[in-house]
Coordinates of C-alpha atoms in Angstrom, one line a residue:
Chain H
M1 CA 0.3 -0.2 -0.2
D2 CA 1.0 3.2 -0.5
E3 CA 1.6 5.9 1.7
T4 CA -1.6 8.0 0.1
A5 CA -3.6 4.7 0.4
K6 CA -2.2 4.3 3.9
T7 CA -2.9 8.2 5.3
R8 CA -6.7 7.5 3.7
R9 CA -7.1 4.0 5.3
I10 CA -5.8 6.1 8.9
A11 CA -7.9 8.9 7.9
T12 CA -11.4 6.7 7.6
E13 CA -10.0 4.8 10.8
Y14 CA -10.3 7.8 13.2
V15 CA -13.5 8.8 12.3
D16 CA -15.0 5.0 12.8
R17 CA -12.8 4.2 15.9
L18 CA -14.3 8.5 17.2
E19 CA -17.6 7.0 15.6
Q20 CA -17.4 3.3 18.2
R21 CA -15.9 5.2 20.9
D22 CA -13.3 2.3 20.7
W23 CA -10.5 4.2 22.7
P24 CA -8.0 1.4 22.7
R25 CA -7.9 1.3 19.1
L26 CA -8.3 4.9 18.6
T27 CA -5.1 5.1 21.0
A28 CA -3.5 2.9 18.9
L29 CA -3.6 5.6 15.9
L30 CA -2.4 8.4 17.4
A31 CA 1.1 9.6 18.1
E32 CA 1.8 9.9 22.2
D33 CA 2.9 13.3 21.2
V34 CA -0.3 14.4 18.7
V35 CA -1.4 18.0 19.0
Y36 CA -5.1 18.8 18.5
E37 CA -6.0 22.9 17.4
M38 CA -9.0 24.2 17.0
P39 CA -8.4 27.8 15.2
Q40 CA -11.5 29.2 15.4
T41 CA -11.4 29.0 19.5
R42 CA -7.5 29.0 20.1
E43 CA -7.3 26.1 21.6
R44 CA -4.4 23.6 21.7
I45 CA -4.9 20.2 23.4
A46 CA -1.2 18.6 23.3
G47 CA -0.2 14.6 24.1
R48 CA -2.7 11.3 22.9
S49 CA -3.9 10.7 26.6
A50 CA -5.3 14.7 27.0
F51 CA -7.0 14.3 23.1
L52 CA -8.8 10.9 24.3
Q53 CA -9.8 12.4 27.3
F54 CA -11.2 15.2 25.5
N55 CA -13.6 12.5 23.1
I56 CA -14.4 10.7 26.4
E57 CA -15.6 14.0 28.1
Y58 CA -17.0 15.7 25.1
P59 CA -20.6 16.0 25.7
G60 CA -23.9 15.2 23.7
D61 CA -24.6 11.6 22.1
W62 CA -22.7 12.7 19.4
H63 CA -22.4 10.8 15.6
L64 CA -19.5 11.5 12.9
H65 CA -20.2 10.4 9.2
V66 CA -17.7 10.8 6.5
R67 CA -18.9 12.8 3.4
R68 CA -15.0 13.1 2.1
V69 CA -11.9 12.2 3.0
V70 CA -9.0 13.4 0.6
A71 CA -5.7 11.8 0.9
D72 CA -1.8 13.2 -0.3
G73 CA 0.8 11.6 0.8
S74 CA 1.5 12.4 5.0
L75 CA -1.7 14.9 4.9
A76 CA -5.0 14.2 5.1
A77 CA -8.8 16.1 4.8
L78 CA -11.8 15.0 6.3
W79 CA -15.3 16.9 5.4
L80 CA -17.5 15.2 8.0
D81 CA -21.2 15.1 9.1
V82 CA -21.8 15.7 12.4
R83 CA -25.3 15.1 14.7
V84 CA -26.1 15.7 18.3
A85 CA -29.8 14.7 18.1
A86 CA -31.3 16.6 15.9
E87 CA -28.6 19.1 15.6
R88 CA -26.4 18.8 12.0
Q89 CA -23.1 20.4 11.3
D90 CA -20.6 20.1 9.1
A91 CA -16.7 19.8 10.2
C92 CA -13.5 20.4 8.4
V93 CA -10.6 18.5 9.6
W94 CA -7.0 18.3 8.8
L95 CA -4.3 15.4 9.7
E96 CA -1.0 15.1 9.3
V97 CA 0.2 11.2 9.8
S98 CA 3.9 10.2 10.7
D99 CA 6.0 8.1 8.6
Q100 CA 5.4 5.2 11.0
G101 CA 1.6 5.4 10.4
L102 CA 0.4 7.5 13.4
I103 CA -1.9 10.5 13.6
T104 CA 0.6 13.7 14.6
R105 CA -1.6 16.6 13.9
V106 CA -5.6 17.0 13.8
T107 CA -6.6 21.1 13.6
D108 CA -10.7 21.0 13.6
Y109 CA -12.8 23.4 11.9
W110 CA -16.6 24.1 13.1
P111 CA -18.3 26.3 10.7
E112 CA -21.3 27.7 12.2
P113 CA -24.5 28.3 9.9
Y114 CA -24.9 32.6 9.5
E115 CA -26.8 34.6 7.5
P116 CA -25.7 36.0 4.0
P117 CA -24.1 39.2 3.4
A118 CA -26.5 41.5 1.5
G119 CA -25.6 42.2 -2.2
R120 CA -25.7 38.7 -3.6
E121 CA -29.2 37.9 -4.0
H122 CA -29.3 38.1 -7.8
L123 CA -26.4 35.7 -8.2
A124 CA -27.3 33.2 -5.2
E125 CA -30.1 30.6 -4.8
R126 CA -30.8 29.7 -1.5
W127 CA -31.7 26.3 0.0
Chain D
M1 CA 1.1 13.7 -14.9
D2 CA -1.1 11.7 -13.4
E3 CA -5.0 12.9 -11.9
T4 CA -4.0 13.5 -8.5
A5 CA -1.1 15.9 -9.7
K6 CA -3.1 17.4 -12.2
T7 CA -5.9 18.1 -9.5
R8 CA -3.2 19.1 -7.1
R9 CA -2.1 21.5 -10.1
I10 CA -5.9 23.0 -10.7
A11 CA -6.4 23.6 -6.7
T12 CA -2.9 25.9 -6.9
E13 CA -4.4 27.7 -9.7
Y14 CA -7.6 28.2 -8.6
V15 CA -6.3 30.3 -5.9
D16 CA -3.3 31.8 -7.4
R17 CA -6.0 33.7 -10.6
L18 CA -8.5 34.3 -8.1
E19 CA -6.0 36.0 -5.7
Q20 CA -4.4 38.0 -9.0
R21 CA -8.0 38.6 -10.0
D22 CA -6.9 37.0 -13.7
W23 CA -10.4 36.4 -14.6
P24 CA -10.0 35.1 -18.2
R25 CA -7.2 32.6 -16.9
L26 CA -9.4 31.7 -14.0
T27 CA -12.4 31.4 -16.6
A28 CA -10.2 28.3 -18.2
L29 CA -10.2 26.2 -15.1
L30 CA -14.1 26.4 -14.4
A31 CA -16.9 24.3 -16.0
E32 CA -19.3 26.2 -17.6
D33 CA -22.0 24.4 -15.5
V34 CA -19.9 24.7 -12.3
V35 CA -21.7 24.7 -8.8
Y36 CA -20.7 27.1 -6.2
E37 CA -22.2 25.9 -2.3
M38 CA -21.7 28.2 0.8
P39 CA -23.3 25.7 3.3
Q40 CA -23.0 27.9 5.8
T41 CA -25.3 30.4 4.4
R42 CA -27.1 27.7 2.5
E43 CA -25.9 29.8 -0.9
R44 CA -25.3 27.9 -4.4
I45 CA -24.5 30.0 -7.8
A46 CA -24.9 28.1 -11.0
G47 CA -22.7 28.3 -13.6
R48 CA -19.4 29.9 -14.5
S49 CA -20.6 33.4 -15.5
A50 CA -22.3 33.9 -12.1
F51 CA -19.7 32.3 -10.3
L52 CA -16.9 35.1 -12.0
Q53 CA -19.7 37.9 -11.6
F54 CA -19.9 36.8 -7.7
N55 CA -15.8 36.7 -7.1
I56 CA -15.6 40.1 -9.5
E57 CA -18.3 41.4 -7.5
Y58 CA -16.5 40.4 -3.8
P59 CA -16.5 43.7 -1.6
G60 CA -13.0 44.5 -0.2
D61 CA -9.0 43.8 -0.6
W62 CA -9.4 40.4 -0.1
H63 CA -6.3 38.2 -0.4
L64 CA -5.6 34.4 -0.8
H65 CA -3.0 32.6 0.6
V66 CA -2.9 28.3 0.7
R67 CA -1.7 27.1 3.9
R68 CA -2.1 23.2 2.4
V69 CA -3.7 21.7 -0.6
V70 CA -4.6 18.1 -0.5
A71 CA -5.2 16.6 -3.6
D72 CA -6.5 13.0 -4.5
G73 CA -7.6 11.4 -7.8
S74 CA -10.5 14.3 -9.1
L75 CA -10.9 15.9 -5.5
A76 CA -9.0 18.2 -3.8
A77 CA -9.0 20.1 -0.4
L78 CA -7.9 23.8 0.9
W79 CA -6.9 25.0 3.6
L80 CA -6.5 29.0 2.7
D81 CA -5.3 32.0 4.5
V82 CA -8.1 34.9 3.8
R83 CA -7.2 38.1 4.6
V84 CA -8.7 41.8 3.8
A85 CA -7.1 44.4 5.1
A86 CA -6.2 44.0 8.9
E87 CA -8.5 41.0 9.7
R88 CA -7.3 37.4 8.8
Q89 CA -10.0 34.4 8.5
D90 CA -8.9 30.5 7.4
A91 CA -11.1 28.8 5.0
C92 CA -11.7 25.4 3.7
V93 CA -12.5 24.6 0.0
W94 CA -13.4 21.1 -1.6
L95 CA -13.2 20.9 -5.1
E96 CA -14.4 18.6 -7.7
V97 CA -12.4 18.4 -11.1
S98 CA -14.0 16.6 -14.3
D99 CA -12.0 14.5 -16.6
Q100 CA -11.0 17.3 -19.0
G101 CA -9.7 19.2 -16.0
L102 CA -12.1 21.6 -15.2
I103 CA -13.3 22.5 -12.1
T104 CA -17.0 21.3 -11.4
R105 CA -17.9 22.0 -8.2
V106 CA -16.5 24.2 -5.3
T107 CA -18.0 24.3 -1.6
D108 CA -16.8 26.7 0.7
Y109 CA -16.6 26.7 4.4
W110 CA -15.5 30.2 6.4
P111 CA -15.3 29.5 10.1
E112 CA -15.7 31.9 12.5
P113 CA -13.7 32.0 15.8
Y114 CA -16.0 31.9 18.8
E115 CA -15.5 31.9 22.8
P116 CA -14.6 27.8 23.4
P117 CA -17.4 26.4 25.2
A118 CA -16.7 25.6 29.5
G119 CA -15.6 22.3 30.9
R120 CA -11.9 21.7 29.1
E121 CA -10.0 24.2 30.3
H122 CA -8.1 21.0 31.9
L123 CA -7.3 19.7 28.9
A124 CA -6.7 23.0 26.4
E125 CA -4.5 25.7 26.0
R126 CA -5.2 28.9 24.5
W127 CA -3.2 30.6 21.5

């Protein structure tokens, strides 16, 4: 399997194991010094055990579904459909994978809905 | 050049030509029936000429810089650093490219900063 195929598989397994709350098998995908960042809140969680704890403690009955996975060498991007009860939100996740096949960096974006600015109604339709 | 390398080049050129306001060369990258979507506002712009117009009319002295490009077959994901005067925002862009090497679909996410929810201060540092 080439590097891209390996990264693509790891990215998919990362989401699957989170969704399954399979913490031992999630741990096996993560580098000990993995860094998790959420640039929108300027939060950083450093290290595998803190990152696991963050996921274990994350409130709500959340569910993750992969809409798209794009892998390229040691990098991957995931477009997720995230549901918590009746609420739905998309997420964009950027991963870096080491030569050893471990995730070393996760960057999450959680884009919120907002009202479109005025001035482009002549070009855009709404759904 | 394989499909992934071609998609990676098209993704990079897409940003370059937007940044340069090189509308003729941007046009050459786009399928006539390209669809542009912003899921956060549930806006859709259909067709090359409307999408060009949207970019031409977009207010502000905006500047785009690629932080990361991830290409995989006919798909690409772009992580952009976008600046308008002193303001900075990241964007996540998902592209689809046709067999003819034309962009058929662009999906933009514009994640806004927000304050972190309480309850994870013991795991996260702020920057």
